[in-house]
Amino acid sequence: MRAISSYATAVIVMAAMLAPGIGAYAQDSKLSLPDVAVMALAGPFEPPYMRDPGKAYARNPYFGRYRVEEDKFSEVPCTQTRIGFGPGGKCLQGYRLGPPGPSGAAGNNSNPCDMALDVVIDTPGKLAIEADILVFDPYKVMPTGSPPRWCYIHGYTGYDQEDFLDMNQVTRRGTNWHNLVVNDSQNQWYGGDRLRSIQFSDGPHNCIAVRKPGPVWRGGYVYMMHASICHTDTAAVQAQDIAYVLASLQTRIYDPSGNLRKAGDQTTYGSVTNSR
């Protein structure tokens, strides 16, 4: 809007400068002015949680930017991220988020409620996958204490196609969106896969995007995971492909940063597939 306003102001100023000359010339002959069309250029893309103020908090109730932005993340060895896949994968360390308020600000080393947003990209067999995780360690111990009761990963119940479209760089290229499946309302507290999914195309490739929460923790979850799964040929993504990817993704709940608790200490996280 700022660009439109500046352009419109320039048009008005130019018209004011030309008006006296045009008026004098019009006394002698009729001068017809051409039609001027002012076109607005598209502004920077806004993630869904910034578009609708009424849904902003539900989509991003954290201190920080909850959006996968691969070009802004740092590539690191996969042993340093909180999600992994295979030995040949590419891993990105993303933003660090916290609870609302000053105590959740990034870089606040006294905050035990530290949430990591990391990404893994891999091409196992005829599949191309990209997965991200927002995770915190509920058993983290710092000199200032452990995570408080209000520290957990929120599950946005309104997550739908608009959110899937902005999930990662693959879904942002996506077309032909169809078959949104929501399977978490009935079972989110009592087991089941609690999976949301939607099918789409990435060029000639058939894909599916999924969202899967981790173990239930207080008012939310220990982590929230998203993944895009595409076939590198023209085959359709099958149920066994999804099962293989979800079973192979390594979710690392333990947070080594500033943690007084050792990784080997026994804790009870609940049922977690391939947790580290």
Short mmCIF file of C-alpha atoms in Angstrom, two decimals:
data_model
loop_
_atom_site.label_atom_id
_atom_site.label_comp_id
_atom_site.label_asym_id
_atom_site.label_seq_id
_atom_site.Cartn_x
_atom_site.Cartn_y
_atom_site.Cartn_z
CA MET A 1 0.00 0.00 0.00
CA ARG A 2 2.90 2.34 0.67
CA ALA A 3 4.12 1.84 -2.90
CA ILE A 4 0.63 2.58 -4.27
CA SER A 5 0.33 5.70 -2.11
CA SER A 6 3.70 7.02 -3.26
CA TYR A 7 2.87 6.40 -6.88
CA ALA A 8 -0.55 8.02 -6.55
CA THR A 9 1.02 11.05 -4.86
CA ALA A 10 3.50 11.40 -7.69
CA VAL A 11 0.66 11.29 -10.23
CA ILE A 12 -1.27 13.99 -8.33
CA VAL A 13 1.80 16.25 -8.04
CA MET A 14 2.59 15.87 -11.75
CA ALA A 15 -1.02 16.65 -12.65
CA ALA A 16 -0.90 19.80 -10.52
CA MET A 17 2.31 20.95 -12.23
CA LEU A 18 0.84 20.44 -15.69
CA ALA A 19 -2.59 21.91 -14.95
CA PRO A 20 -1.79 25.65 -15.61
CA GLY A 21 -0.20 24.92 -19.00
CA ILE A 22 -2.97 22.58 -19.99
CA GLY A 23 -5.61 25.17 -19.00
CA ALA A 24 -3.98 27.91 -21.11
CA TYR A 25 -3.67 25.66 -24.11
CA ALA A 26 -7.25 24.45 -23.71
CA GLN A 27 -8.51 28.02 -24.19
CA ASP A 28 -7.28 27.90 -27.79
CA SER A 29 -7.96 24.29 -28.62
CA LYS A 30 -9.60 21.36 -26.96
CA LEU A 31 -7.04 18.97 -25.56
CA SER A 32 -8.09 15.41 -24.70
CA LEU A 33 -5.97 13.73 -22.02
CA PRO A 34 -5.26 10.01 -22.27
CA ASP A 35 -6.70 7.71 -19.63
CA VAL A 36 -4.17 6.83 -16.94
CA ALA A 37 -4.39 3.47 -15.18
CA VAL A 38 -2.56 3.05 -11.89
CA MET A 39 -1.62 -0.59 -11.29
CA ALA A 40 -0.71 -1.92 -7.86
CA LEU A 41 2.25 -4.25 -7.67
CA ALA A 42 1.96 -7.32 -5.46
CA GLY A 43 3.57 -6.80 -2.07
CA PRO A 44 5.63 -9.27 -0.03
CA PHE A 45 3.86 -12.58 0.63
CA GLU A 46 2.30 -12.73 4.07
CA PRO A 47 2.06 -16.05 5.91
CA PRO A 48 -1.48 -17.07 6.90
CA TYR A 49 -1.03 -16.12 10.53
CA MET A 50 -0.35 -12.49 9.52
CA ARG A 51 -3.31 -12.11 7.13
CA ASP A 52 -6.29 -12.48 9.43
CA PRO A 53 -5.94 -10.73 12.81
CA GLY A 54 -8.82 -12.82 14.14
CA LYS A 55 -6.83 -16.02 13.57
CA ALA A 56 -3.33 -14.66 14.16
CA TYR A 57 -2.89 -15.88 17.73
CA ALA A 58 -4.38 -19.31 17.05
CA ARG A 59 -1.98 -19.84 14.14
CA ASN A 60 1.11 -18.41 15.82
CA PRO A 61 0.80 -18.07 19.61
CA TYR A 62 4.58 -17.88 20.03
CA PHE A 63 7.21 -15.20 20.37
CA GLY A 64 8.91 -15.31 16.97
CA ARG A 65 8.20 -16.14 13.36
CA TYR A 66 6.54 -19.56 13.00
CA ARG A 67 7.11 -20.11 9.29
CA VAL A 68 9.44 -22.41 7.36
CA GLU A 69 11.70 -20.12 5.30
CA GLU A 70 14.40 -22.32 3.89
CA ASP A 71 16.46 -19.50 2.38
CA LYS A 72 16.79 -17.88 5.81
CA PHE A 73 17.70 -21.05 7.70
CA SER A 74 21.26 -22.32 8.25
CA GLU A 75 22.41 -25.64 6.82
CA VAL A 76 24.02 -27.71 9.57
CA PRO A 77 24.94 -31.37 10.09
CA CYS A 78 21.81 -33.42 10.69
CA THR A 79 23.14 -34.43 14.09
CA GLN A 80 22.54 -30.82 15.22
CA THR A 81 18.87 -30.55 14.24
CA ARG A 82 15.82 -31.81 16.08
CA ILE A 83 14.58 -33.76 13.07
CA GLY A 84 16.40 -36.08 10.69
CA PHE A 85 15.81 -38.76 8.10
CA GLY A 86 18.67 -40.59 6.40
CA PRO A 87 22.45 -40.24 6.19
CA GLY A 88 22.25 -38.33 2.89
CA GLY A 89 19.70 -35.74 3.95
CA LYS A 90 20.07 -31.96 4.08
CA CYS A 91 19.20 -30.37 7.40
CA LEU A 92 18.36 -26.75 8.18
CA GLN A 93 18.39 -25.08 11.56
CA GLY A 94 15.59 -22.57 11.72
CA TYR A 95 14.12 -20.04 14.09
CA ARG A 96 14.02 -20.47 17.84
CA LEU A 97 10.64 -19.57 19.31
CA GLY A 98 9.32 -19.09 22.79
CA PRO A 99 6.14 -18.38 24.70
CA PRO A 100 4.43 -14.98 24.32
CA GLY A 101 5.98 -12.06 26.17
CA PRO A 102 9.55 -10.82 26.82
CA SER A 103 10.55 -14.08 28.52
CA GLY A 104 10.07 -15.92 25.25
CA ALA A 105 12.37 -13.71 23.17
CA ALA A 106 15.00 -15.44 21.09
CA GLY A 107 18.38 -15.50 22.80
CA ASN A 108 16.90 -15.42 26.28
CA ASN A 109 19.12 -18.07 27.85
CA SER A 110 17.09 -18.12 31.05
CA ASN A 111 13.98 -19.38 29.22
CA PRO A 112 13.42 -23.14 29.76
CA CYS A 113 10.52 -23.10 27.27
CA ASP A 114 12.75 -23.03 24.18
CA MET A 115 11.14 -24.24 20.93
CA ALA A 116 13.16 -25.29 17.88
CA LEU A 117 11.94 -25.07 14.28
CA ASP A 118 14.14 -27.32 12.11
CA VAL A 119 13.88 -28.88 8.63
CA VAL A 120 15.12 -32.00 6.85
CA ILE A 121 15.13 -32.54 3.05
CA ASP A 122 15.85 -35.92 1.48
CA THR A 123 15.20 -38.05 -1.62
CA PRO A 124 14.88 -41.69 -0.56
CA GLY A 125 14.24 -43.94 -3.55
CA LYS A 126 11.55 -42.46 -5.78
CA LEU A 127 10.33 -40.04 -3.12
CA ALA A 128 11.25 -36.43 -2.40
CA ILE A 129 10.44 -35.35 1.14
CA GLU A 130 10.73 -32.18 3.16
CA ALA A 131 9.73 -32.22 6.80
CA ASP A 132 9.82 -29.68 9.59
CA ILE A 133 9.27 -29.87 13.30
CA LEU A 134 8.48 -27.38 16.05
CA VAL A 135 9.56 -29.11 19.25
CA PHE A 136 10.43 -28.42 22.87
CA ASP A 137 11.88 -30.60 25.61
CA PRO A 138 9.32 -30.87 28.44
CA TYR A 139 11.95 -32.38 30.74
CA LYS A 140 14.63 -29.77 30.13
CA VAL A 141 16.36 -28.62 33.33
CA MET A 142 18.08 -25.24 33.52
CA PRO A 143 19.49 -23.28 36.45
CA THR A 144 16.27 -21.21 36.31
CA GLY A 145 14.06 -24.28 36.45
CA SER A 146 12.02 -26.48 34.12
CA PRO A 147 9.39 -25.56 31.52
CA PRO A 148 6.25 -24.18 33.17
CA ARG A 149 2.79 -25.69 32.81
CA TRP A 150 1.85 -23.31 29.99
CA CYS A 151 4.78 -24.43 27.84
CA TYR A 152 3.63 -26.70 25.03
CA ILE A 153 3.19 -26.79 21.25
CA HIS A 154 -0.27 -25.59 20.32
CA GLY A 155 -2.49 -27.50 17.92
CA TYR A 156 -4.39 -25.13 15.66
CA THR A 157 -7.74 -26.86 15.04
CA GLY A 158 -8.50 -24.60 12.06
CA TYR A 159 -5.45 -25.78 10.08
CA ASP A 160 -6.70 -26.21 6.50
CA GLN A 161 -5.75 -25.79 2.83
CA GLU A 162 -4.68 -22.16 3.29
CA ASP A 163 -2.13 -23.25 5.87
CA PHE A 164 -0.92 -26.23 3.83
CA LEU A 165 -0.30 -23.92 0.85
CA ASP A 166 2.28 -22.02 2.91
CA MET A 167 3.78 -25.04 4.69
CA ASN A 168 7.16 -25.07 2.90
CA GLN A 169 8.86 -24.24 -0.40
CA VAL A 170 7.36 -27.30 -2.09
CA THR A 171 3.76 -26.57 -1.17
CA ARG A 172 4.19 -22.91 -2.16
CA ARG A 173 4.79 -24.16 -5.71
CA GLY A 174 1.83 -26.50 -5.48
CA THR A 175 -1.23 -26.64 -7.73
CA ASN A 176 -4.31 -28.84 -8.12
CA TRP A 177 -5.08 -28.94 -4.39
CA HIS A 178 -7.73 -31.50 -3.44
CA ASN A 179 -8.91 -34.11 -0.95
CA LEU A 180 -8.33 -32.42 2.42
CA VAL A 181 -8.60 -35.07 5.15
CA VAL A 182 -8.96 -34.19 8.84
CA ASN A 183 -8.56 -37.13 11.19
CA ASP A 184 -7.73 -35.54 14.52
CA SER A 185 -10.97 -34.22 16.06
CA GLN A 186 -12.15 -37.57 17.38
CA ASN A 187 -8.87 -39.08 18.49
CA GLN A 188 -6.61 -36.20 19.48
CA TRP A 189 -6.77 -37.09 23.19
CA TYR A 190 -7.25 -40.86 22.93
CA GLY A 191 -4.73 -42.12 20.41
CA GLY A 192 -4.97 -42.65 16.67
CA ASP A 193 -2.70 -41.02 14.12
CA ARG A 194 -4.27 -37.53 14.51
CA LEU A 195 -3.22 -36.86 10.92
CA ARG A 196 -4.30 -34.08 8.57
CA SER A 197 -3.43 -34.35 4.89
CA ILE A 198 -4.15 -32.88 1.48
CA GLN A 199 -3.08 -33.88 -2.03
CA PHE A 200 -1.50 -31.53 -4.58
CA SER A 201 0.81 -31.41 -7.59
CA ASP A 202 4.33 -30.02 -7.91
CA GLY A 203 4.70 -29.70 -11.67
CA PRO A 204 4.22 -33.22 -13.09
CA HIS A 205 4.75 -34.84 -9.69
CA ASN A 206 1.99 -36.10 -7.41
CA CYS A 207 2.36 -35.06 -3.78
CA ILE A 208 0.70 -35.09 -0.40
CA ALA A 209 1.19 -32.73 2.54
CA VAL A 210 0.64 -33.99 6.08
CA ARG A 211 0.54 -32.52 9.56
CA LYS A 212 1.09 -34.80 12.53
CA PRO A 213 1.29 -33.82 16.21
CA GLY A 214 3.56 -35.56 18.68
CA PRO A 215 2.68 -36.85 22.14
CA VAL A 216 0.02 -34.93 24.05
CA TRP A 217 1.50 -32.64 26.69
CA ARG A 218 -0.73 -30.56 29.01
CA GLY A 219 -2.81 -28.28 26.77
CA GLY A 220 -1.04 -29.21 23.55
CA TYR A 221 1.79 -31.39 22.27
CA VAL A 222 5.52 -32.02 22.63
CA TYR A 223 5.99 -31.28 18.94
CA MET A 224 4.15 -30.54 15.70
CA MET A 225 5.51 -32.04 12.50
CA HIS A 226 4.72 -31.28 8.85
CA ALA A 227 5.91 -33.11 5.75
CA SER A 228 5.52 -32.86 2.00
CA ILE A 229 5.93 -36.18 0.19
CA CYS A 230 6.23 -36.28 -3.61
CA HIS A 231 6.96 -38.99 -6.14
CA THR A 232 9.93 -38.14 -8.36
CA ASP A 233 8.16 -39.93 -11.23
CA THR A 234 4.51 -39.52 -12.20
CA ALA A 235 3.15 -42.18 -9.84
CA ALA A 236 0.63 -41.32 -7.13
CA VAL A 237 1.67 -41.18 -3.47
CA GLN A 238 0.41 -44.34 -1.75
CA ALA A 239 -0.51 -44.99 1.89
CA GLN A 240 2.63 -47.09 2.31
CA ASP A 241 4.75 -44.14 1.15
CA ILE A 242 3.28 -41.96 3.89
CA ALA A 243 3.73 -44.69 6.49
CA TYR A 244 7.36 -45.20 5.43
CA VAL A 245 8.22 -41.50 5.66
CA LEU A 246 6.52 -40.95 9.02
CA ALA A 247 8.19 -44.05 10.47
CA SER A 248 11.62 -43.02 9.13
CA LEU A 249 11.60 -39.41 10.35
CA GLN A 250 13.69 -39.04 13.50
CA THR A 251 12.18 -36.67 16.06
CA ARG A 252 14.70 -35.56 18.66
CA ILE A 253 12.90 -34.28 21.71
CA TYR A 254 15.94 -33.93 23.98
CA ASP A 255 17.37 -30.40 23.88
CA PRO A 256 21.12 -30.38 24.61
CA SER A 257 21.42 -26.57 24.73
CA GLY A 258 21.96 -25.49 28.33
CA ASN A 259 20.30 -28.63 29.62
CA LEU A 260 21.42 -29.90 33.04
CA ARG A 261 19.63 -33.18 32.44
CA LYS A 262 21.69 -35.77 30.61
CA ALA A 263 20.40 -37.30 27.40
CA GLY A 264 20.44 -40.78 28.92
CA ASP A 265 18.30 -39.92 31.94
CA GLN A 266 15.05 -41.85 31.98
CA THR A 267 11.90 -39.88 31.26
CA THR A 268 8.37 -40.65 30.10
CA TYR A 269 7.40 -38.88 26.89
CA GLY A 270 4.64 -41.24 25.80
CA SER A 271 4.55 -43.07 22.49
CA VAL A 272 7.01 -41.42 20.13
CA THR A 273 8.14 -42.98 16.87
CA ASN A 274 11.92 -42.88 16.36
CA SER A 275 12.47 -40.27 19.09
CA ARG A 276 16.05 -39.50 20.00
#
